[in-house]
Coordinates of C-alpha atoms and ligand atoms in Angstrom, one line a residue:
X1 CA 22.9 -2.4 5.6
X2 CA 26.4 -2.3 6.7
X3 CA 27.1 -4.6 9.6
X4 CA 30.4 -2.9 10.5
X5 CA 30.5 -0.7 13.4
X6 CA 29.7 2.9 12.4
X7 CA 32.5 4.4 14.6
X8 CA 34.8 1.8 13.0
X9 CA 33.7 2.7 9.5
X10 CA 34.5 6.5 10.1
X11 CA 37.6 5.7 12.2
X12 CA 36.4 7.7 15.1
X13 CA 36.0 6.8 18.7
X14 CA 32.7 6.6 20.4
X15 CA 33.1 9.9 22.1
X16 CA 33.9 11.7 18.9
X17 CA 32.1 15.2 18.6
X18 CA 29.9 16.4 15.6
X19 CA 32.8 18.2 13.9
X20 CA 35.1 15.2 14.1
X21 CA 32.5 13.1 12.7
X22 CA 31.8 15.2 9.8
X23 CA 35.5 15.7 8.8
X24 CA 36.1 12.0 9.1
X25 CA 33.2 11.4 6.8
X26 CA 34.2 14.2 4.4
X27 CA 37.6 12.6 4.1
X28 CA 36.3 9.1 3.3
X29 CA 33.6 10.5 0.9
X30 CA 36.1 12.5 -1.1
X31 CA 38.4 9.3 -1.3
X32 CA 35.6 7.0 -2.3
X33 CA 33.3 9.1 -4.3
X34 CA 32.2 7.5 -7.5
X35 CA 33.2 10.4 -9.7
X36 CA 36.8 9.9 -8.5
X37 CA 36.6 6.0 -8.8
X38 CA 34.5 5.5 -11.9
X39 CA 33.5 1.8 -12.4
X40 CA 35.1 0.7 -9.1
X41 CA 32.4 -1.1 -7.2
X42 CA 34.3 -1.5 -3.9
X43 CA 35.0 2.2 -3.8
X44 CA 31.1 2.6 -4.4
X45 CA 30.4 0.2 -1.4
X46 CA 32.8 2.0 0.7
X47 CA 31.0 5.4 -0.2
X48 CA 27.7 4.0 0.7
X49 CA 29.1 2.5 4.0
X50 CA 30.6 5.7 5.1
X51 CA 27.5 7.8 4.2
X52 CA 25.2 5.3 6.1
X53 CA 27.5 5.6 9.1
X54 CA 27.4 9.4 8.9
X55 CA 23.6 9.7 8.4
X56 CA 23.2 7.9 11.8
X57 CA 26.1 9.3 13.7
X58 CA 25.4 13.1 12.7
X59 CA 21.8 12.8 14.1
X60 CA 21.9 12.9 18.0
X61 CA 18.5 11.0 18.3
X62 CA 19.6 8.1 15.8
X63 CA 23.1 8.0 17.4
X64 CA 21.8 7.6 20.8
X65 CA 19.6 4.8 19.5
X66 CA 22.6 3.3 17.9
X67 CA 24.6 3.5 20.8
X68 CA 22.1 1.8 22.8
X69 CA 20.9 -0.9 20.5
X70 CA 23.5 -1.1 17.6
X71 CA 22.3 -2.0 14.1
X72 CA 19.3 -3.7 15.5
X73 CA 17.9 -0.1 16.3
X74 CA 17.4 0.3 12.5
X75 CA 16.7 -3.1 11.4
X76 CA 13.3 -3.7 9.7
X77 CA 12.7 0.0 9.4
X78 CA 15.2 0.8 6.7
X79 CA 17.3 3.0 9.0
X80 CA 14.8 5.8 9.2
X81 CA 14.8 9.0 7.1
X82 CA 16.0 8.4 3.5
X83 CA 16.8 4.8 3.6
X84 CA 13.7 3.3 2.6
X85 CA 15.0 2.0 -0.8
X86 CA 15.6 -1.1 1.1
X87 CA 17.7 -3.9 -0.4
X88 CA 21.2 -3.7 0.8
X89 CA 20.9 -0.3 2.7
X90 CA 20.4 2.6 0.4
X91 CA 21.3 3.0 -3.1
X92 CA 24.3 5.0 -4.5
X93 CA 22.0 7.8 -5.6
X94 CA 20.6 8.3 -2.2
X95 CA 24.1 8.1 -0.8
X96 CA 25.2 10.8 -3.3
X97 CA 22.2 13.0 -2.5
X98 CA 22.8 12.8 1.1
X99 CA 26.4 13.5 0.6
X100 CA 25.6 16.5 -1.5
X101 CA 23.0 17.8 1.0
X102 CA 25.7 18.5 3.5
X103 CA 28.8 19.0 1.3
X104 CA 27.4 20.0 -2.1
X105 CA 27.5 23.7 -1.1
X106 CA 24.4 24.3 -3.2
X107 CA 20.9 24.6 -2.5
X108 CA 17.9 22.4 -3.9
X109 CA 19.5 22.7 -7.4
X110 CA 21.8 19.8 -6.5
X111 CA 18.9 17.6 -5.5
X112 CA 18.6 16.0 -8.8
X113 CA 22.1 16.0 -9.7
X114 CA 22.8 12.3 -9.9
X115 CA 19.6 11.3 -11.4
X116 CA 21.6 10.2 -14.7
X117 CA 20.0 8.0 -17.1
X118 CA 16.5 8.9 -15.9
X119 CA 13.6 8.5 -18.3
X120 CA 12.5 11.5 -20.4
X121 CA 10.0 13.8 -18.6
X122 CA 7.2 13.4 -21.2
X123 CA 5.4 10.5 -19.4
X124 CA 1.9 11.1 -19.0
X125 CA 0.5 11.3 -15.3
X126 CA -0.8 8.2 -13.4
X127 CA -4.6 8.3 -12.8
X128 CA -6.3 6.8 -9.8
X129 CA -10.0 5.7 -9.7
X130 CA -12.0 4.1 -7.0
X131 CA -14.3 1.0 -7.8
X132 CA -17.1 0.1 -5.4
X133 CA -17.8 -3.7 -5.3
X134 CA -20.4 -5.7 -3.6
X135 CA -19.4 -8.7 -1.4
X136 CA -20.9 -11.1 -3.9
X137 CA -18.6 -9.5 -6.7
X138 CA -15.6 -9.8 -4.4
X139 CA -16.5 -13.4 -3.6
X140 CA -16.7 -14.3 -7.3
X141 CA -14.2 -12.0 -9.0
X142 CA -15.6 -9.7 -11.5
X143 CA -14.8 -8.0 -14.9
X144 CA -16.0 -4.3 -15.0
X145 CA -16.1 -1.7 -17.9
X146 CA -14.9 1.5 -16.7
X147 CA -15.3 4.9 -18.1
X148 CA -12.2 6.8 -17.7
X149 CA -11.9 10.5 -18.3
X150 CA -8.3 11.1 -19.2
X151 CA -5.8 13.0 -21.6
X152 CA -5.5 11.1 -24.8
X153 CA -3.7 11.8 -28.0
X154 CA -5.0 15.1 -29.7
X155 CA -7.0 13.9 -32.8
X156 CA -6.0 16.9 -34.8
X157 CA -2.3 16.4 -34.7
X158 CA -2.3 12.5 -33.7
X159 CA -0.3 13.5 -30.5
X160 CA 2.6 15.2 -32.2
X161 CA 1.6 18.7 -31.2
X162 CA 2.5 20.1 -34.6
X163 CA -0.2 21.9 -36.8
X164 CA -1.4 20.1 -39.8
X165 CA 1.0 20.0 -42.6
X166 CA 3.9 20.6 -40.4
X167 CA 5.8 18.1 -38.1
X168 CA 7.7 18.3 -35.0
X169 CA 11.4 18.7 -35.4
X170 CA 14.4 17.2 -33.6
X171 CA 15.3 19.5 -30.8
X172 CA 18.6 21.3 -31.6
X173 CA 19.7 21.8 -28.1
X174 CA 19.5 18.1 -26.9
X175 CA 19.7 16.4 -30.5
X176 CA 16.5 14.6 -29.6
X177 CA 17.7 13.0 -26.4
X178 CA 15.4 15.0 -24.2
X179 CA 18.1 15.6 -21.6
X180 CA 21.1 17.7 -21.3
X181 CA 24.3 17.1 -19.3
X182 CA 26.2 19.9 -17.7
X183 CA 29.4 19.7 -15.6
X184 CA 29.6 21.5 -12.5
X185 CA 33.0 21.9 -10.7
X186 CA 33.2 21.3 -7.1
X187 CA 35.9 20.7 -4.6
X188 CA 35.9 17.0 -5.3
X189 CA 36.2 17.5 -9.0
X190 CA 33.8 18.0 -11.8
X191 CA 30.3 16.4 -11.4
X192 CA 28.1 15.6 -14.2
X193 CA 24.6 16.7 -14.0
X194 CA 21.6 15.3 -16.2
X195 CA 18.4 17.3 -16.5
X196 CA 15.5 17.5 -18.7
X197 CA 16.3 19.6 -21.8
X198 CA 15.0 23.1 -21.0
X199 CA 14.3 23.7 -24.7
X200 CA 11.9 20.8 -25.4
X201 CA 10.8 20.1 -21.6
X202 CA 12.4 16.6 -22.2
X203 CA 10.4 15.6 -25.2
X204 CA 13.4 15.6 -27.6
X205 CA 11.2 17.6 -30.1
X206 CA 10.4 21.2 -30.9
X207 CA 7.4 22.5 -32.5
X208 CA 7.5 25.5 -34.7
X209 CA 3.8 25.8 -35.4
X210 CA 1.8 24.2 -32.8
X211 CA -1.4 22.4 -33.3
X212 CA -4.4 25.0 -32.6
X213 CA -6.4 22.3 -31.0
X214 CA -4.0 21.2 -28.1
X215 CA -1.7 24.2 -28.3
X216 CA 1.2 22.0 -29.1
X217 CA 0.9 19.7 -26.2
X218 CA -0.5 16.9 -28.3
X219 CA -3.2 15.8 -25.6
X220 CA -6.9 16.4 -25.4
X221 CA -9.6 15.4 -23.0
X222 CA -11.1 12.0 -23.9
X223 CA -13.2 9.3 -22.4
X224 CA -12.2 5.7 -22.8
X225 CA -13.6 2.4 -21.9
X226 CA -11.3 0.1 -20.0
X227 CA -11.9 -3.4 -19.0
X228 CA -10.6 -4.5 -15.7
X229 CA -10.6 -7.8 -14.4
X230 CA -10.9 -8.1 -10.5
X231 CA -9.7 -11.4 -8.9
X232 CA -11.8 -12.9 -6.2
X233 CA -10.8 -12.1 -2.7
X234 CA -9.8 -8.4 -2.9
X235 CA -10.4 -6.2 0.1
X236 CA -10.9 -2.6 0.7
X237 CA -7.8 -0.6 -0.2
X238 CA -6.4 -3.0 -2.4
X239 CA -5.4 -1.7 -6.0
X240 CA -4.4 -2.9 -9.2
X241 CA -2.5 -1.1 -11.9
X242 CA -3.6 -1.1 -15.5
X243 CA -0.4 -0.1 -17.6
X244 CA -0.7 2.5 -20.1
X245 CA -4.3 3.6 -19.3
X246 CA -3.4 6.8 -17.6
X247 CA -2.9 10.0 -19.3
X248 CA -1.2 10.1 -22.7
X249 CA 2.3 11.6 -22.7
X250 CA 2.6 15.1 -23.9
X251 CA 4.2 15.2 -27.4
X252 CA 3.8 11.4 -28.2
X253 CA 5.4 10.4 -24.8
X254 CA 4.7 7.3 -22.8
X255 CA 1.3 7.0 -21.2
X256 CA 1.0 6.8 -17.6
X257 CA -0.9 4.0 -15.7
X258 CA -4.3 3.7 -14.3
X259 CA -4.7 2.6 -10.7
X260 CA -7.9 1.1 -9.7
X261 CA -8.6 1.3 -6.0
X262 CA -11.0 -1.2 -4.5
X263 CA -13.8 -0.1 -2.2
X264 CA -16.2 -2.6 -0.4
X265 CA -19.9 -1.7 -0.4
X266 CA -21.7 -2.4 2.9
X267 CA -23.9 -5.7 2.5
X268 CA -27.4 -5.6 3.8
X269 CA -27.0 -8.7 6.0
X270 CA -23.4 -10.0 5.8
X271 CA -20.5 -8.5 7.7
X272 CA -16.9 -9.5 6.4
X273 CA -14.3 -10.4 8.9
X274 CA -10.9 -11.3 7.1
X275 CA -12.1 -13.9 4.6
X276 CA -15.0 -15.1 6.9
X277 CA -18.5 -14.1 6.4
X278 CA -20.7 -13.4 9.7
X279 CA -24.5 -13.8 9.2
X280 CA -26.8 -13.4 12.2
X281 CA -29.9 -15.7 12.1
X282 CA -32.7 -15.0 14.6
X283 CA -34.8 -17.7 15.8
X284 CA -37.9 -17.8 18.0
X285 CA -37.5 -19.5 21.4
X286 CA -40.0 -22.1 20.4
X287 CA -37.7 -23.0 17.4
X288 CA -34.7 -22.9 19.7
X289 CA -36.4 -25.4 22.1
X290 CA -37.8 -27.7 19.3
X291 CA -34.9 -27.6 16.7
X292 CA -35.5 -27.4 13.0
X293 CA -33.8 -27.2 9.6
X294 CA -33.8 -23.9 8.0
X295 CA -32.3 -22.1 4.8
X296 CA -29.8 -19.2 5.3
X297 CA -28.5 -17.0 2.4
X298 CA -24.9 -17.3 1.4
X299 CA -22.8 -15.2 -0.9
X300 CA -23.4 -17.9 -3.6
X301 CA -27.0 -18.6 -3.0
X302 CA -28.3 -20.4 0.0
X303 CA -27.5 -23.4 2.3
X304 CA -29.7 -25.4 4.7
X305 CA -28.5 -25.6 8.2
X306 CA -29.7 -27.8 11.1
X307 CA -30.7 -26.1 14.3
X308 CA -30.3 -28.7 17.0
X309 CA -33.1 -28.9 19.6
X310 CA -32.2 -26.9 22.8
X311 CA -29.7 -24.5 20.9
X312 CA -28.6 -21.6 22.9
X313 CA -28.5 -17.9 21.8
X314 CA -25.1 -17.1 20.6
X315 CA -24.4 -20.5 19.2
X316 CA -22.0 -20.2 16.1
X317 CA -22.6 -22.6 13.2
X318 CA -19.8 -22.7 10.6
X319 CA -20.4 -23.2 6.9
X320 CA -17.1 -24.2 5.8
X321 CA -15.8 -22.6 2.5
X322 CA -18.7 -20.4 2.2
X323 CA -16.7 -17.2 2.8
X324 CA -14.4 -15.2 0.6
X325 CA -11.6 -16.8 -1.6
X326 CA -8.2 -16.3 -0.1
X327 CA -6.4 -13.6 -2.6
X328 CA -2.9 -15.2 -2.4
X329 CA -3.6 -18.7 -1.7
X330 CA -5.9 -21.6 -2.2
X331 CA -9.2 -22.1 -0.4
X332 CA -11.8 -19.8 1.0
X333 CA -13.0 -18.3 4.4
X334 CA -16.1 -19.7 6.2
X335 CA -19.5 -18.3 6.8
X336 CA -20.2 -18.1 10.5
X337 CA -24.1 -18.2 11.4
X338 CA -24.6 -16.6 14.6
X339 CA -27.8 -17.9 16.3
X340 CA -29.8 -15.4 18.3
X341 CA -32.9 -16.2 20.0
X342 CA -35.5 -13.7 19.6
X343 CA -37.6 -12.6 22.5
X344 CA -41.1 -11.5 21.5
X345 CA -41.8 -7.7 22.6
X346 CA -45.5 -7.8 21.8
X347 CA -47.8 -10.3 23.3
X348 CA -51.5 -11.0 22.8
X349 CA -53.4 -12.1 25.8
X350 CA -53.6 -15.7 24.4
X351 CA -49.9 -15.8 24.1
X352 CA -49.5 -14.5 27.7
X353 CA -51.7 -17.3 29.0
X354 CA -49.7 -19.9 27.2
X355 CA -46.5 -18.5 28.5
X356 CA -47.4 -18.2 32.0
X357 CA -48.3 -21.8 31.9
X358 CA -45.0 -22.7 30.4
X359 CA -43.3 -20.6 33.0
X360 CA -44.6 -22.9 35.6
X361 CA -43.0 -26.0 33.8
X362 CA -39.8 -27.3 35.4
X363 CA -38.1 -27.7 31.9
X364 CA -38.4 -23.9 31.5
X365 CA -36.1 -23.0 34.5
X366 CA -32.6 -22.1 33.4
X367 CA -29.8 -23.6 35.4
X368 CA -28.5 -21.4 38.2
X369 CA -24.9 -21.5 36.6
X370 CA -23.5 -22.2 33.2
X371 CA -20.3 -23.7 33.5
X372 CA -19.3 -23.8 29.8
X373 CA -20.1 -20.0 29.6
X374 CA -18.0 -19.4 32.5
X375 CA -15.1 -21.2 31.3
X376 CA -15.3 -19.3 27.8
X377 CA -15.6 -15.9 29.6
X378 CA -12.3 -16.9 31.6
X379 CA -10.6 -17.9 28.4
X380 CA -11.6 -14.6 26.6
X381 CA -10.5 -12.5 29.6
X382 CA -7.3 -14.7 30.0
X383 CA -8.0 -15.4 33.7
Ligands
ZN1 ZN1 15.7 19.3 -26.2
ZN2 ZN1 -3.1 18.6 -31.3

C-alpha cells in the first residue's frame, strides 16, 4: 500500500470536494493508464497509487477515517472494500476494475475486461465434502478412503463429448485458444478485452455430432474412491485440498479440486481445549482422604496416576504430552485430569451410622477459611 499522502498523490488540498477529487484522479489515471504506457512498470505503479488514493478519498466514511488516522486506518485490513489482494496494496487488475467502475461508462459488461490471460473456462468445479473424525483419529493422524460422487469423464466418448466415430474439431472462431479478444474504443483509447469464446464456451473445440450419453459435455456421474491422509492435530473447520479430485472439466478440460473439511466428533469422556484434553475423574471421599493409585484412559491407551492422600475436589493433575499433537510444530498438548470428589446421594442405615460417627471426628472438620482458594479466586477475578 502506498505510504504517500493520498491528497499529495492526487495533488488536491485537504478540503477538496468530491468533484475535484474525481477530476484530479481522472487526469492521473488517463496519463498513467497501462494501455497508454505498455510495459512501463513505474506508470503502472502510479496508476495503482492514484487509484488507491481515489478509492479512499471518494468514500466519505473512508476519507474521514483516513483524515483521522492516516494510513494506519487501513493497515492490516487491506484498506477495506476490494483491496483484499494484499501484498503491496491491490493488484493492477483490481485497480483497472475500480477505474472502469467509475469511468468505464459501461455496466457490468466491463467487469471482466482486464482478465487477460485467464485460464480457459472448461475447468471442472471444486467439490467440498465433510469428514467426521474421532479425537483418537485426530490424535494419531489417519488415512481414510472416501467415496466421492462426482462428474467424471464420460465413458462412451472418453470425455471428448463427440459421438463414437467422430471427433471434436478445433473451434473456428477462436482457433482452439478458447478465448477471443475484442477491442473496445473508449475515451482513453482502445482497450483489449479477453473473454471465453462464445462459440465453444472456452473449450477451444466444437462438436458437430455430440455423444448421446453426455449430450456433448464429456462428463457423466461417477463414484470414485479417494484416499485422504489426515495429519495428526487437525481441528474442526480445517480443510485440505486434494488436487484434481473434483469434477472433471467439460470437453476434456482440467479437473477441479476436492476439499475435505474436518469435523470433530464429540467424545464420550474427553473434551478438547486447544491441543489439551480434559478428563474428569470422580473419586469417593474415602479415596480422597486415603489416597490411591488408579488408571485413567488416555487417547492412546491408559496411564496410572497417583491420587495423593488428602486431595481436594477440583485438583488438576497434568499428564504431559498425552494431548493432541500440535499441527504446525513439534510436541503435543497435555491431558488434564480434573479430580472431583463424589458425594454419595443414597445411604444405607449402616453407612449413615458410620458417617455420623466420622462427623464427630475432629479431622473431619473443614478449616474455616481456605487461603489458597481465596488467592486463586482473587487472581482469576483480577482483584
Ligand atoms: Zn472457440
Ligand atoms: Zn460422452
